XYZ file of C-alpha atoms in Angstrom:
106
model
C -21.765 24.261 10.715
C -25.006 22.947 12.016
C -26.854 20.692 9.619
C -23.741 19.735 7.632
C -22.798 16.061 7.569
C -19.856 15.140 9.733
C -16.740 14.724 7.631
C -14.503 11.778 8.220
C -10.870 11.317 7.429
C -10.035 8.299 5.280
C -7.048 6.069 6.031
C -5.974 3.513 3.446
C -4.182 0.498 4.940
C -2.107 -0.912 2.073
C -0.137 -4.148 2.023
C 1.399 -6.604 -0.401
C 0.050 -9.367 1.878
C -3.097 -9.329 4.036
C -2.696 -5.918 5.667
C -3.377 -7.348 9.107
C -0.239 -5.915 10.710
C -0.838 -2.405 9.404
C -4.523 -2.562 10.336
C -3.691 -3.474 13.938
C -1.224 -0.566 14.167
C -3.760 1.884 12.708
C -6.514 0.625 15.022
C -4.199 0.994 18.027
C -3.295 4.557 17.035
C -6.941 5.482 16.455
C -7.775 4.437 20.014
C -6.168 7.744 21.008
C -8.815 9.605 18.977
C -12.054 7.936 20.027
C -14.256 10.885 19.068
C -12.776 11.249 15.576
C -14.670 10.106 12.529
C -12.213 7.985 10.545
C -12.977 5.583 7.719
C -10.349 2.849 7.399
C -10.100 0.988 4.108
C -7.877 -2.088 4.035
C -6.275 -2.792 0.628
C -4.420 -6.140 0.627
C -2.421 -7.830 -2.124
C -0.852 -4.743 -3.719
C 2.110 -6.005 -5.755
C 2.277 -3.796 -8.851
C 3.452 -0.241 -9.470
C 0.213 0.490 -11.328
C -1.809 -0.499 -8.251
C 0.255 1.791 -6.016
C -0.233 4.727 -8.377
C -3.994 4.122 -8.547
C -4.245 3.976 -4.756
C -2.320 7.207 -4.284
C -4.544 8.905 -6.851
C -7.643 7.656 -5.010
C -6.251 8.812 -1.662
C -5.478 12.236 -3.127
C -9.088 12.649 -4.271
C -10.308 11.691 -0.790
C -7.639 13.801 0.948
C -6.726 10.650 2.819
C -3.663 9.147 4.430
C -1.929 5.950 3.365
C -0.366 3.596 5.911
C 1.499 0.712 4.322
C 3.570 -2.400 4.896
C 5.008 -2.922 1.428
C 8.033 -5.224 1.515
C 9.446 -4.580 -1.960
C 11.770 -1.541 -2.060
C 10.554 -0.555 -5.550
C 6.939 -0.396 -4.394
C 7.919 1.590 -1.297
C 9.806 4.076 -3.485
C 6.852 4.494 -5.846
C 4.514 4.978 -2.876
C 6.756 7.709 -1.456
C 7.312 9.433 -4.812
C 3.655 9.342 -5.861
C 2.538 10.441 -2.408
C 4.797 13.483 -2.544
C 3.730 14.274 -6.100
C 0.030 14.152 -5.192
C 0.414 15.654 -1.689
C -0.722 12.475 0.070
C 0.782 11.535 3.426
C 2.254 8.033 3.217
C 3.455 6.250 6.335
C 5.814 3.320 5.814
C 5.522 0.972 8.790
C 7.978 -1.698 7.592
C 10.537 -0.033 5.312
C 12.917 1.375 7.937
C 12.896 -1.889 9.896
C 13.412 -3.997 6.768
C 16.306 -1.762 5.669
C 17.997 -2.019 9.043
C 17.570 -5.790 9.247
C 18.870 -6.133 5.703
C 22.020 -4.205 6.655
C 22.695 -6.276 9.735
C 21.498 -9.759 8.765
C 22.659 -10.154 5.175
C-alpha cells in the first residue's frame, strides 16, 4: 500500500568462525534479486547450543532466513531441529560437503 514503509527480508549469516564464506555465498545469491530489500546480519563465532537456539528464536520473530556454515554436527542438528520447530528456513552450506568428505577421507 502507498505510504507504508517498504518491508525487507532478514537473512542471518551464522558461522562458528568468521562467517566470511557464507556471507560471500549470500551476497552472490542476492545479486539475482537487485531490487529486493534484504537486510543481512552476519553472526560469527557461534559455538554453543544456547547461541543457536537464541538465533533461531530471533529469526522466527523477524520471519527471517538463516544461512549457516556450522562445522560441528551437533550444532547443525540443533539448527535444523530448532528451525523446524520455529518454522524458520535454515540453509546449511557446509554440512552436506563435510559429511561427504568425512565419508571418503577418513
